[in-house]
mmCIF file of N, CA and C in Angstrom:
data_model
loop_
_atom_site.group_PDB
_atom_site.id
_atom_site.type_symbol
_atom_site.label_atom_id
_atom_site.label_comp_id
_atom_site.label_asym_id
_atom_site.label_seq_id
_atom_site.Cartn_x
_atom_site.Cartn_y
_atom_site.Cartn_z
ATOM 1 N N MET A 1 -11.664 -13.727 -30.407
ATOM 2 C CA MET A 1 -10.795 -12.324 -29.976
ATOM 3 C C MET A 1 -9.968 -12.284 -29.370
ATOM 4 N N ALA A 2 -9.136 -11.772 -29.410
ATOM 5 C CA ALA A 2 -7.773 -11.694 -29.400
ATOM 6 C C ALA A 2 -7.812 -11.462 -27.970
ATOM 7 N N ARG A 3 -7.005 -10.781 -26.649
ATOM 8 C CA ARG A 3 -6.900 -10.141 -25.826
ATOM 9 C C ARG A 3 -5.394 -9.768 -25.628
ATOM 10 N N ILE A 4 -5.238 -7.730 -25.278
ATOM 11 C CA ILE A 4 -4.102 -7.976 -25.118
ATOM 12 C C ILE A 4 -3.946 -7.123 -23.738
ATOM 13 N N ARG A 5 -2.901 -7.116 -23.123
ATOM 14 C CA ARG A 5 -2.067 -6.603 -21.949
ATOM 15 C C ARG A 5 -2.422 -5.152 -22.267
ATOM 16 N N ALA A 6 -2.665 -5.214 -20.855
ATOM 17 C CA ALA A 6 -2.510 -3.547 -20.558
ATOM 18 C C ALA A 6 -1.090 -2.407 -21.479
ATOM 19 N N GLU A 7 0.148 -3.046 -20.792
ATOM 20 C CA GLU A 7 0.932 -2.823 -21.419
ATOM 21 C C GLU A 7 1.242 -2.399 -23.041
ATOM 22 N N GLU A 8 0.845 -3.435 -23.524
ATOM 23 C CA GLU A 8 1.052 -3.746 -25.074
ATOM 24 C C GLU A 8 -0.347 -2.649 -25.637
ATOM 25 N N LEU A 9 -1.255 -2.299 -25.050
ATOM 26 C CA LEU A 9 -2.064 -1.811 -25.459
ATOM 27 C C LEU A 9 -1.151 0.027 -25.059
ATOM 28 N N LYS A 10 -0.811 0.275 -24.210
ATOM 29 C CA LYS A 10 0.332 1.459 -23.562
ATOM 30 C C LYS A 10 0.747 1.421 -24.949
ATOM 31 N N GLU A 11 1.544 0.535 -25.619
ATOM 32 C CA GLU A 11 2.739 0.630 -26.520
ATOM 33 C C GLU A 11 2.051 1.264 -27.882
ATOM 34 N N LYS A 12 0.879 1.252 -27.853
ATOM 35 C CA LYS A 12 -0.221 0.814 -29.107
ATOM 36 C C LYS A 12 -0.413 2.419 -28.985
ATOM 37 N N ILE A 13 -0.558 2.525 -27.656
ATOM 38 C CA ILE A 13 -1.749 4.137 -27.702
ATOM 39 C C ILE A 13 -0.198 5.032 -27.881
ATOM 40 N N ASP A 14 1.149 4.782 -27.252
ATOM 41 C CA ASP A 14 2.200 5.858 -27.295
ATOM 42 C C ASP A 14 3.237 5.864 -28.618
ATOM 43 N N ARG A 15 2.545 5.222 -29.148
ATOM 44 C CA ARG A 15 3.245 4.728 -30.960
ATOM 45 C C ARG A 15 1.655 5.483 -31.986
ATOM 46 N N GLY A 16 1.419 5.813 -31.349
ATOM 47 C CA GLY A 16 -0.222 6.923 -32.093
ATOM 48 C C GLY A 16 -0.520 6.066 -32.959
ATOM 49 N N GLU A 17 -0.976 4.390 -32.729
ATOM 50 C CA GLU A 17 -1.854 3.768 -33.965
ATOM 51 C C GLU A 17 -3.171 3.805 -33.461
ATOM 52 N N ASP A 18 -3.735 4.208 -35.076
ATOM 53 C CA ASP A 18 -5.747 4.363 -35.197
ATOM 54 C C ASP A 18 -5.796 3.331 -34.495
ATOM 55 N N LEU A 19 -7.238 3.736 -33.139
ATOM 56 C CA LEU A 19 -7.363 2.641 -32.577
ATOM 57 C C LEU A 19 -9.063 3.547 -32.143
ATOM 58 N N MET A 20 -9.860 2.178 -31.956
ATOM 59 C CA MET A 20 -10.948 2.934 -31.380
ATOM 60 C C MET A 20 -11.212 1.984 -30.253
ATOM 61 N N ILE A 21 -10.876 2.827 -29.104
ATOM 62 C CA ILE A 21 -11.447 1.803 -27.223
ATOM 63 C C ILE A 21 -12.506 2.072 -27.767
ATOM 64 N N PHE A 22 -13.527 1.302 -26.259
ATOM 65 C CA PHE A 22 -14.439 1.469 -25.812
ATOM 66 C C PHE A 22 -14.063 1.258 -24.974
ATOM 67 N N ASP A 23 -15.149 1.575 -23.922
ATOM 68 C CA ASP A 23 -15.112 1.097 -21.898
ATOM 69 C C ASP A 23 -16.896 1.079 -22.085
ATOM 70 N N VAL A 24 -17.086 -0.526 -22.342
ATOM 71 C CA VAL A 24 -18.060 -0.942 -21.975
ATOM 72 C C VAL A 24 -18.922 -1.501 -21.122
ATOM 73 N N ARG A 25 -18.102 -1.101 -19.803
ATOM 74 C CA ARG A 25 -18.802 -1.024 -18.116
ATOM 75 C C ARG A 25 -20.210 -0.623 -18.569
ATOM 76 N N HIS A 26 -20.558 -1.211 -17.662
ATOM 77 C CA HIS A 26 -22.083 -1.056 -16.822
ATOM 78 C C HIS A 26 -22.046 -0.274 -16.063
ATOM 79 N N PRO A 27 -23.244 0.278 -16.449
ATOM 80 C CA PRO A 27 -23.612 2.359 -15.997
ATOM 81 C C PRO A 27 -23.028 1.859 -14.714
ATOM 82 N N LEU A 28 -23.187 0.936 -13.357
ATOM 83 C CA LEU A 28 -23.649 1.048 -12.483
ATOM 84 C C LEU A 28 -21.834 0.661 -12.235
ATOM 85 N N GLU A 29 -21.488 -0.170 -12.694
ATOM 86 C CA GLU A 29 -19.727 0.026 -12.642
ATOM 87 C C GLU A 29 -18.782 1.143 -12.774
ATOM 88 N N PHE A 30 -19.363 1.290 -14.162
ATOM 89 C CA PHE A 30 -18.688 2.578 -14.224
ATOM 90 C C PHE A 30 -19.368 3.373 -13.403
ATOM 91 N N HIS A 31 -20.626 4.387 -13.207
ATOM 92 C CA HIS A 31 -19.949 5.505 -11.778
ATOM 93 C C HIS A 31 -19.682 4.718 -11.207
ATOM 94 N N ALA A 32 -19.227 3.971 -10.251
ATOM 95 C CA ALA A 32 -18.695 3.465 -9.060
ATOM 96 C C ALA A 32 -16.755 3.923 -9.150
ATOM 97 N N ASN A 33 -16.835 3.152 -9.882
ATOM 98 C CA ASN A 33 -15.187 3.871 -11.136
ATOM 99 C C ASN A 33 -15.156 4.936 -11.778
ATOM 100 N N PRO A 34 -15.162 5.685 -12.607
ATOM 101 C CA PRO A 34 -15.689 6.520 -13.909
ATOM 102 C C PRO A 34 -13.872 6.920 -14.961
ATOM 103 N N GLN A 35 -13.214 6.030 -14.044
ATOM 104 C CA GLN A 35 -12.054 6.566 -14.812
ATOM 105 C C GLN A 35 -11.896 6.035 -16.464
ATOM 106 N N VAL A 36 -11.547 6.464 -17.409
ATOM 107 C CA VAL A 36 -11.269 5.770 -18.312
ATOM 108 C C VAL A 36 -10.000 5.124 -18.826
ATOM 109 N N ILE A 37 -10.028 4.829 -19.715
ATOM 110 C CA ILE A 37 -8.464 4.755 -20.546
ATOM 111 C C ILE A 37 -8.097 6.374 -21.142
ATOM 112 N N PRO A 38 -7.211 6.685 -21.177
ATOM 113 C CA PRO A 38 -6.874 8.402 -22.222
ATOM 114 C C PRO A 38 -7.131 7.534 -23.846
ATOM 115 N N GLY A 39 -8.222 8.281 -24.595
ATOM 116 C CA GLY A 39 -8.724 8.199 -25.573
ATOM 117 C C GLY A 39 -9.804 6.899 -25.794
ATOM 118 N N ALA A 40 -10.624 6.404 -24.446
ATOM 119 C CA ALA A 40 -11.616 6.168 -24.773
ATOM 120 C C ALA A 40 -12.891 6.449 -24.605
ATOM 121 N N VAL A 41 -13.963 6.038 -25.094
ATOM 122 C CA VAL A 41 -15.039 6.327 -25.815
ATOM 123 C C VAL A 41 -16.039 5.100 -24.469
ATOM 124 N N TYR A 42 -16.841 5.569 -23.539
ATOM 125 C CA TYR A 42 -17.836 4.973 -22.506
ATOM 126 C C TYR A 42 -18.698 4.369 -23.870
ATOM 127 N N ALA A 43 -19.099 3.560 -24.237
ATOM 128 C CA ALA A 43 -19.945 2.946 -24.289
ATOM 129 C C ALA A 43 -21.301 1.803 -24.603
ATOM 130 N N PRO A 44 -21.792 1.791 -22.864
ATOM 131 C CA PRO A 44 -21.772 0.529 -22.630
ATOM 132 C C PRO A 44 -22.763 -0.210 -23.381
ATOM 133 N N LEU A 45 -23.104 -1.750 -23.606
ATOM 134 C CA LEU A 45 -22.752 -2.884 -24.621
ATOM 135 C C LEU A 45 -24.984 -2.515 -24.939
ATOM 136 N N GLU A 46 -25.433 -2.159 -23.555
ATOM 137 C CA GLU A 46 -26.943 -2.068 -23.507
ATOM 138 C C GLU A 46 -27.442 -0.990 -24.542
ATOM 139 N N GLY A 47 -26.844 0.055 -24.899
ATOM 140 C CA GLY A 47 -26.885 0.951 -26.401
ATOM 141 C C GLY A 47 -26.659 0.582 -26.864
ATOM 142 N N TRP A 48 -25.881 -0.532 -27.819
ATOM 143 C CA TRP A 48 -25.110 -0.550 -28.793
ATOM 144 C C TRP A 48 -26.402 -0.944 -30.112
ATOM 145 N N LYS A 49 -26.555 -0.584 -31.149
ATOM 146 C CA LYS A 49 -27.357 -1.029 -32.576
ATOM 147 C C LYS A 49 -26.552 -1.788 -34.443
ATOM 148 N N GLU A 50 -27.153 -2.977 -34.131
ATOM 149 C CA GLU A 50 -26.322 -3.968 -35.414
ATOM 150 C C GLU A 50 -25.132 -3.105 -36.228
ATOM 151 N N GLU A 51 -26.656 -0.998 -36.347
ATOM 152 C CA GLU A 51 -25.473 -0.398 -37.553
ATOM 153 C C GLU A 51 -24.231 0.493 -36.667
ATOM 154 N N ASP A 52 -24.546 0.176 -35.133
ATOM 155 C CA ASP A 52 -23.373 1.297 -34.202
ATOM 156 C C ASP A 52 -21.570 0.053 -34.519
ATOM 157 N N TYR A 53 -22.090 -1.627 -34.906
ATOM 158 C CA TYR A 53 -20.497 -2.566 -35.559
ATOM 159 C C TYR A 53 -20.198 -2.150 -36.413
ATOM 160 N N SER A 54 -20.758 -1.884 -38.144
ATOM 161 C CA SER A 54 -20.407 -2.449 -38.928
ATOM 162 C C SER A 54 -19.803 -1.155 -39.184
ATOM 163 N N ARG A 55 -20.400 -0.025 -38.480
ATOM 164 C CA ARG A 55 -19.112 1.077 -38.056
ATOM 165 C C ARG A 55 -17.530 1.507 -38.120
ATOM 166 N N LEU A 56 -18.040 0.161 -37.435
ATOM 167 C CA LEU A 56 -16.229 0.142 -37.056
ATOM 168 C C LEU A 56 -15.036 -1.505 -37.691
ATOM 169 N N LYS A 57 -15.813 -1.791 -38.762
ATOM 170 C CA LYS A 57 -14.936 -2.603 -39.984
ATOM 171 C C LYS A 57 -13.194 -2.149 -40.470
ATOM 172 N N ASP A 58 -13.731 -1.099 -40.249
ATOM 173 C CA ASP A 58 -12.153 -0.166 -40.457
ATOM 174 C C ASP A 58 -10.996 0.166 -39.704
ATOM 175 N N LYS A 59 -11.263 -0.415 -38.571
ATOM 176 C CA LYS A 59 -9.903 0.154 -37.650
ATOM 177 C C LYS A 59 -9.799 -1.127 -36.220
ATOM 178 N N GLU A 60 -8.486 -0.646 -35.623
ATOM 179 C CA GLU A 60 -8.252 -1.209 -34.939
ATOM 180 C C GLU A 60 -9.342 -1.142 -34.052
ATOM 181 N N ILE A 61 -10.378 -2.131 -32.678
ATOM 182 C CA ILE A 61 -10.664 -2.571 -31.612
ATOM 183 C C ILE A 61 -10.104 -2.659 -30.705
ATOM 184 N N ILE A 62 -10.831 -1.740 -29.756
ATOM 185 C CA ILE A 62 -10.084 -2.756 -28.104
ATOM 186 C C ILE A 62 -11.213 -2.561 -27.455
ATOM 187 N N VAL A 63 -11.289 -2.930 -27.020
ATOM 188 C CA VAL A 63 -12.889 -3.322 -25.832
ATOM 189 C C VAL A 63 -12.953 -3.824 -24.795
ATOM 190 N N TYR A 64 -13.225 -2.849 -23.193
ATOM 191 C CA TYR A 64 -13.541 -2.932 -22.668
ATOM 192 C C TYR A 64 -13.799 -3.339 -21.104
ATOM 193 N N CYS A 65 -13.862 -3.476 -20.406
ATOM 194 C CA CYS A 65 -15.083 -3.586 -19.261
ATOM 195 C C CYS A 65 -14.511 -3.606 -17.918
ATOM 196 N N GLY A 66 -13.460 -3.812 -17.705
ATOM 197 C CA GLY A 66 -13.370 -3.005 -16.005
ATOM 198 C C GLY A 66 -11.906 -3.782 -16.337
#
């Protein structure tokens, strides 16, 4: 699993790269601070199913948890 710095992610967003960005924070963490990265989808890991992963294999995926 590779890591990306916030500055690198901003550059990718600014260039319009085709990214899937997921905020996977626990619901308690999310509700305490509901701000998300622009374009990110809030999708806590507790709700993911096996078929959710298979639909993402053709995109660059960024996952963050806080």
